[in-house]
Short mmCIF file of C-alpha atoms in Angstrom, two decimals:
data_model
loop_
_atom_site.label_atom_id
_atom_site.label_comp_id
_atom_site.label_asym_id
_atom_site.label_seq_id
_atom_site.Cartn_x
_atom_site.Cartn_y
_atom_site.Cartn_z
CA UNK C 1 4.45 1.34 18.59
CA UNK C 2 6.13 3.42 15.47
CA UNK C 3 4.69 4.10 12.45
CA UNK C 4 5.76 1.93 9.83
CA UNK C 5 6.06 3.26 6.00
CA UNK C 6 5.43 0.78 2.97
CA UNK C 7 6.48 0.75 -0.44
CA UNK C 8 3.85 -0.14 -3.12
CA UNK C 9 5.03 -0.86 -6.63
CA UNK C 10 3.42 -2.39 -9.74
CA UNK C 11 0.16 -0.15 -9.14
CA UNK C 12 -2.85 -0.22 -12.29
CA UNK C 13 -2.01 4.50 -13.16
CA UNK C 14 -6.09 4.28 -12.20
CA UNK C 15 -5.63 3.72 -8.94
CA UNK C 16 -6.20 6.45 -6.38
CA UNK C 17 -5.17 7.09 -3.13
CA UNK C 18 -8.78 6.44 -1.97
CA UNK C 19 -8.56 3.16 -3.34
CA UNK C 20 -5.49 2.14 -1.87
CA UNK C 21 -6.00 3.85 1.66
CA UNK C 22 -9.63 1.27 1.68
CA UNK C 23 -7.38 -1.80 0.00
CA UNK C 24 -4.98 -1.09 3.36
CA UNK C 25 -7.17 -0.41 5.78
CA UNK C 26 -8.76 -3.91 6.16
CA UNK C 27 -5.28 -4.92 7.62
CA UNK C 28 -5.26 -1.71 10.28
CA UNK C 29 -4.95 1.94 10.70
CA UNK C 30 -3.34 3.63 7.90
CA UNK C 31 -1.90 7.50 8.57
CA UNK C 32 -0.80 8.10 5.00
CA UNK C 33 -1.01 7.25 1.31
CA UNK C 34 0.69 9.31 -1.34
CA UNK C 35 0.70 7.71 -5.13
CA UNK C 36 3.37 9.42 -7.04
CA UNK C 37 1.03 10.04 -10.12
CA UNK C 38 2.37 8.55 -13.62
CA UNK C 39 4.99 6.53 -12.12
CA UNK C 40 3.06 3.19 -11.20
CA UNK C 41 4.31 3.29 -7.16
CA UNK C 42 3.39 4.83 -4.22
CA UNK C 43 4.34 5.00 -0.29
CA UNK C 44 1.08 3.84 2.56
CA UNK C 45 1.97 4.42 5.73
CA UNK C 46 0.55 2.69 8.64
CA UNK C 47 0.32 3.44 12.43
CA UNK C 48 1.28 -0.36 13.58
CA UNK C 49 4.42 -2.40 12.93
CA UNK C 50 2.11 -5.47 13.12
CA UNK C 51 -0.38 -4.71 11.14
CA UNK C 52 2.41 -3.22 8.11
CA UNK C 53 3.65 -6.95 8.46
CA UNK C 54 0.28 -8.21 8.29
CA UNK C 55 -0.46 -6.13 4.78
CA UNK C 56 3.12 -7.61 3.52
CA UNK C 57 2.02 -11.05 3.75
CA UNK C 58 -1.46 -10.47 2.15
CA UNK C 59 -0.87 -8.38 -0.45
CA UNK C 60 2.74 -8.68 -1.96
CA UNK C 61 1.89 -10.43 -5.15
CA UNK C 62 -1.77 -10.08 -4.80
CA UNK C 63 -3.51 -8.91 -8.08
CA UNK C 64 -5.27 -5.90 -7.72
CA UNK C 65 -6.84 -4.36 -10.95
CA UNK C 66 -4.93 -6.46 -13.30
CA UNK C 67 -1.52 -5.75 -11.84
CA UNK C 68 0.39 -8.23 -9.16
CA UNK C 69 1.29 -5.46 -5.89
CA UNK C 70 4.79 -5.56 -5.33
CA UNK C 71 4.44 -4.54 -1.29
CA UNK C 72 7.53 -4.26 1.04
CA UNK C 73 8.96 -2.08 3.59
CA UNK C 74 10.29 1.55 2.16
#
């Protein structure tokens, strides 16, 4: 299985990569976050092509601290 790299847009600028790493890991193993600080996006990369899909279908348009995720493949 290959590693599968997400793009995560629409983020609340409070929101660390702790925060996002523990958001993404209820869907599977994640090998990577990396917020790009100031600029509202980041990239979360996880170890299974499954689970990515999985996160996709939760989160994409779910509100997380007062800001709908925009959550897609990089």
């Amino acid at each position: 299985m290959s590693a599968s790299k997400l793009y995560v847009g629409n983020l609340n600028y409070r929101t660390t990569e702790e925060k996002l790493k523990d958001l993404f890991s209820q869907f599977g193993e994640v090998s990577s976050v990396n917020i790009l600080q100031g600029r509202g996006f980041g990239f979360v990369e996880m170890f299974n092509d499954d689970e990515a899909k999985s996160v996709i279908d939760e989160l994409n348009g779910k509100e997380v601290m007062g800001k709908a995720l925009v959550v897609k493949e990089a």
